[in-house]
Each structure stands twice: as C-alpha cells, then as structure tokens.
Coordinates of C-alpha atoms in Angstrom, one line a residue:
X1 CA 25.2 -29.0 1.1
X2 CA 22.2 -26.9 2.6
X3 CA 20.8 -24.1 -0.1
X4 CA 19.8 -20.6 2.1
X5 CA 16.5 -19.8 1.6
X6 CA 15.0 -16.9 2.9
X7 CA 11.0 -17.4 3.3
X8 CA 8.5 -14.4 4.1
X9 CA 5.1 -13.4 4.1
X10 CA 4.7 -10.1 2.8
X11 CA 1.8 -7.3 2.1
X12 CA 1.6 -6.2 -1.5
X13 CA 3.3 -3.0 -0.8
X14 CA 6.3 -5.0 0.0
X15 CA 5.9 -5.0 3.9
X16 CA 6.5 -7.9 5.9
X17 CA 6.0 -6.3 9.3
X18 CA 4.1 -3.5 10.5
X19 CA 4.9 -0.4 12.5
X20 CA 7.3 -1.5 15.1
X21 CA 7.8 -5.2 14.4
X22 CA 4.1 -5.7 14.6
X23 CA 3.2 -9.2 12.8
X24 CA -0.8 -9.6 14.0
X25 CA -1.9 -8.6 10.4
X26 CA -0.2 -11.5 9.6
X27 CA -2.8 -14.3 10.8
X28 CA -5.6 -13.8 9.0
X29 CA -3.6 -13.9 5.8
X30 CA -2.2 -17.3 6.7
X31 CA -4.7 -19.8 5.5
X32 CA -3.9 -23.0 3.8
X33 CA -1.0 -22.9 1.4
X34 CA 0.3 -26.0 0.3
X35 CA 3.3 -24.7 -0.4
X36 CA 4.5 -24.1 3.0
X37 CA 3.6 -27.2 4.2
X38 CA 6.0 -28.5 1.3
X39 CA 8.7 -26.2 2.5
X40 CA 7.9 -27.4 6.0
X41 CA 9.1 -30.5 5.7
X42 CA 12.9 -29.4 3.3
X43 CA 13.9 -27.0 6.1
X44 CA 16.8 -28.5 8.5
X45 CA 17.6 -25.5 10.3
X46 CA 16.6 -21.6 10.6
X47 CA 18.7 -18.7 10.9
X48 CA 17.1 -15.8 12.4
X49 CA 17.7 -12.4 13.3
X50 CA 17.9 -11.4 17.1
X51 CA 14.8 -8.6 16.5
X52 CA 12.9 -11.5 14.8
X53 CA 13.6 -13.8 17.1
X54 CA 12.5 -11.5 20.1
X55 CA 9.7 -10.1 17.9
X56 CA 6.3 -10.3 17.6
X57 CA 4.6 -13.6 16.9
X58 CA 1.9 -13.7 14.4
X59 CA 0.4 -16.7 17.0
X60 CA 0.3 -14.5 19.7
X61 CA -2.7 -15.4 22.5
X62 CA -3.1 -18.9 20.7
X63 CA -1.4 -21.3 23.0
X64 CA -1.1 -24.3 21.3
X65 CA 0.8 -22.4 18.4
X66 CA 2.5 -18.9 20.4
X67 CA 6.5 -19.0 20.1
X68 CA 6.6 -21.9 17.8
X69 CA 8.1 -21.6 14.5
X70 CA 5.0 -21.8 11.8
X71 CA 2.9 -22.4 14.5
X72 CA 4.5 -26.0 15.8
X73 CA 4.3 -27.3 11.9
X74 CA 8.6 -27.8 11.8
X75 CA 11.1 -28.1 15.3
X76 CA 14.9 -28.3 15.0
X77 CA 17.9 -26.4 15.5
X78 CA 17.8 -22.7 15.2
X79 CA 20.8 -20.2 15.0
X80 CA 19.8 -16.4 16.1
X81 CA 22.5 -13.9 14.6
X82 CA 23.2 -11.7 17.8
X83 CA 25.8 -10.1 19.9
X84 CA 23.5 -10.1 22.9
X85 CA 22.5 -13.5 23.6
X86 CA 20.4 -13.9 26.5
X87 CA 21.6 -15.0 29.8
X88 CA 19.5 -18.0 30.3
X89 CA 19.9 -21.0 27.8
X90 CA 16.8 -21.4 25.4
X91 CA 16.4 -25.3 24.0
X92 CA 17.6 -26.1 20.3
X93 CA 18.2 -22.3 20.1
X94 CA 22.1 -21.4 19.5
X95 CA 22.9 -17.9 19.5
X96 CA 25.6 -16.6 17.2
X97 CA 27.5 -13.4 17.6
X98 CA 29.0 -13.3 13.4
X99 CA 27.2 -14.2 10.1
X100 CA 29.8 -16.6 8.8
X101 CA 29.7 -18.9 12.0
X102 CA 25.9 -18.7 11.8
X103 CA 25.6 -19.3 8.1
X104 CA 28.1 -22.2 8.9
X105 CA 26.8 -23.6 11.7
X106 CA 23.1 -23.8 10.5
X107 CA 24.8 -25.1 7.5
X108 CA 25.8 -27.8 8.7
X109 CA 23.0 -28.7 10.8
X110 CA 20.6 -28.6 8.0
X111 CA 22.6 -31.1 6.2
X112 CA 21.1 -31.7 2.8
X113 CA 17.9 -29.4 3.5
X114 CA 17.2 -25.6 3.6
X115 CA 18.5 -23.1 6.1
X116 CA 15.4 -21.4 6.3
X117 CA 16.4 -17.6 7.0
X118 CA 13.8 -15.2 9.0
X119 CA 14.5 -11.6 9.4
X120 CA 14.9 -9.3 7.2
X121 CA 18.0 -7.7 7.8
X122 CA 19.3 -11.2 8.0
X123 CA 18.5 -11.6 4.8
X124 CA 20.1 -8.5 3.9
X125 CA 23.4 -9.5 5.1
X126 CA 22.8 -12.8 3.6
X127 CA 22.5 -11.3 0.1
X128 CA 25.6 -8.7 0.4
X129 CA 27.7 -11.5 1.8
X130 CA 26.7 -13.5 -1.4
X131 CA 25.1 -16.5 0.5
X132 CA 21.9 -16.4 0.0
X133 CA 20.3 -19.0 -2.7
X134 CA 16.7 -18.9 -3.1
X135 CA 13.8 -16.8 -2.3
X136 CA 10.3 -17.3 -1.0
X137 CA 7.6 -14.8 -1.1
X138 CA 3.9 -15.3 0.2
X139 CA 2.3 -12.4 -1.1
X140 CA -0.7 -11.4 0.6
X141 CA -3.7 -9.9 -0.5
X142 CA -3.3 -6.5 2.1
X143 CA -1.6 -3.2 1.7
X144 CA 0.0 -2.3 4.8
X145 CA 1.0 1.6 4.3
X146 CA 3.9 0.9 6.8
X147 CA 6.3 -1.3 8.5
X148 CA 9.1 -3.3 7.4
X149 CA 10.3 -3.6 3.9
X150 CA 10.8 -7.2 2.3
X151 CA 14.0 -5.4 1.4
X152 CA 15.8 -2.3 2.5
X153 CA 18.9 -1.2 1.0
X154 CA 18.8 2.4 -0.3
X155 CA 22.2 3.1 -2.5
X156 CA 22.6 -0.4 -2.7
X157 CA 23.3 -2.6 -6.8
X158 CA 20.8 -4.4 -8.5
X159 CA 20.4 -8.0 -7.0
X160 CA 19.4 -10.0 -10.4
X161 CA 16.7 -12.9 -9.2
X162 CA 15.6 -15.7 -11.4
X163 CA 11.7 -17.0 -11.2
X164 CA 12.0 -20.8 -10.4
X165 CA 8.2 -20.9 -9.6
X166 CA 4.7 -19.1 -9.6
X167 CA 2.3 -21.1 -7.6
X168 CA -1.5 -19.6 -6.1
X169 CA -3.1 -20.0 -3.0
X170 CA -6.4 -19.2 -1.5
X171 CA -5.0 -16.5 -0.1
X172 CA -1.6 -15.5 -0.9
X173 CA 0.8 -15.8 -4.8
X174 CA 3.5 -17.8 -3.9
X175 CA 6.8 -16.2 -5.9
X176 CA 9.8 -18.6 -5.6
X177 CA 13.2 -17.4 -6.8
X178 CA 17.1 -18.0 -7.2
X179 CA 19.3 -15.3 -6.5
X180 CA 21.7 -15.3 -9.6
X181 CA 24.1 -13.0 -8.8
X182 CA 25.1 -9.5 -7.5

C-alpha cells in the first residue's frame, strides 16, 4: 500500500514559503538534486492543499515548466483537499472536500508508490490524523525572515521523527525521515 510522504523545500529558518504564499525564492535554490529526480519517479499520486494548489508557482513566467508539478518532471492523478472546488473541471485534478476520502482516494491511486503530499497545513492534518509516513526536506542555503513555516502547530505534542537518510546536494541537504509516532 502507498506510504504518505510529505516533500518540501525549505529555507534554513524553517520557511517554505514567503510572505503571502510567495514561492519565487524558490527557483534559484532548485538546482540539480538527484534526489528528487529519484523521488520523481516513486510518486503515484499528490495530495495537495487547495492554497497550494491555487498558490504561487516557483516556475512562474517559464512556460515550458509554469503550473506543472516539479516543473513537467512527474504527471498523474492529483487530489486537492478543498471544500471549494472550482466550478470548471481541471484534467487529472480531483478535488476532495474531507482528509480521509483524500488520503484514501490518492491512496489508492498511487498503488504501491508515494502519495506525495504538498502543503503545509496538509501535512499538518496528515500528521494529527496519524497518516503521514515519511518526510522530505530540501534544505536550502537562504534564510528567509518570513513566510510559511515547514511546521506550525503552537500548543501542539512532540512528533518523534526517525532519520532514514542524510544525502547533499550542490545546493540544498537533503533530510529524509519516518514519522515514528505521536
């Protein structure tokens, strides 16, 4: 069955979006990470928030990559957590209005490869709800000073991870872990 994997860039203060959604610090800190193009190829479906979904792309103004997940490197069903879908049908996109359905559904479209989760009160929900497997973090060489957090959840318990793998990039540390309980 399909391990949930939640995959994100982040700055080394722990943001993975600037003020307001903003992703265009993003780009430059992309560069070639074999790592991703390993991941690339074990995802079977995404589950993604609606505000990530709707968001700002990091390939904005390039047209052969804009609105593409990682740039046009992996297409295949996606399943957007929302309870305002949009009125006009997008291809290989179903919107979800609960997390179990979605976690489910992309599930089961995945078969025996990640659900690759964007968003991160996505993954939030994931982790409270006790579904979430594995974590990926990119870690860039930036600091952001604002944004949004890899992980936001003040009053919240200790979530105890376990290090699976530290691999290096040119320009990111590549932190892969197993959620091992809450």
């Amino acid at each position: 069955m399909a391990k949930l994997l939640y995959s994100v860039t982040m700055s080394l203060d722990g943001f993975i979006a600037g003020p307001g959604g903003d992703m265009s610090w993003l780009t430059e800190h992309l560069g070639p990470n074999p790592i991703v193009g390993e991941l690339l190829e074990k995802i079977g479906a995404l589950l993604v928030g609606n505000r990530t979904f709707g968001g700002d792309d990091p390939h904005k103004g390039d047209a052969d990559k804009e609105g593409k997940f990682a740039g046009g490197g992996w297409s295949g069903p996606q399943f957007v957590l929302t309870h305002n879908p949009p009125d006009t049908p997008v291809p290989d996109v179903t919107f979800v209005g609960d997390l179990d359905t979605a976690v489910r559904a992309a599930k089961a479209a995945a078969g025996e490869k990640y659900v690759n989760v964007l968003g991160a009160d996505v993954a939030r929900q994931c982790l409270e709800a006790g579904v979430l497997d594995e974590i990926l973090v990119l870690i860039a060489p930036v600091l952001l000073g604002d944004g949004v957090r890899l992980f936001d959840h003040p009053g919240g318990t200790n979530i105890p991870l376990e290090r699976l793998s530290l691999t290096h990039a040119p320009q990111a540390t590549n932190l892969w872990l197993r959620v091992v309980g809450m």
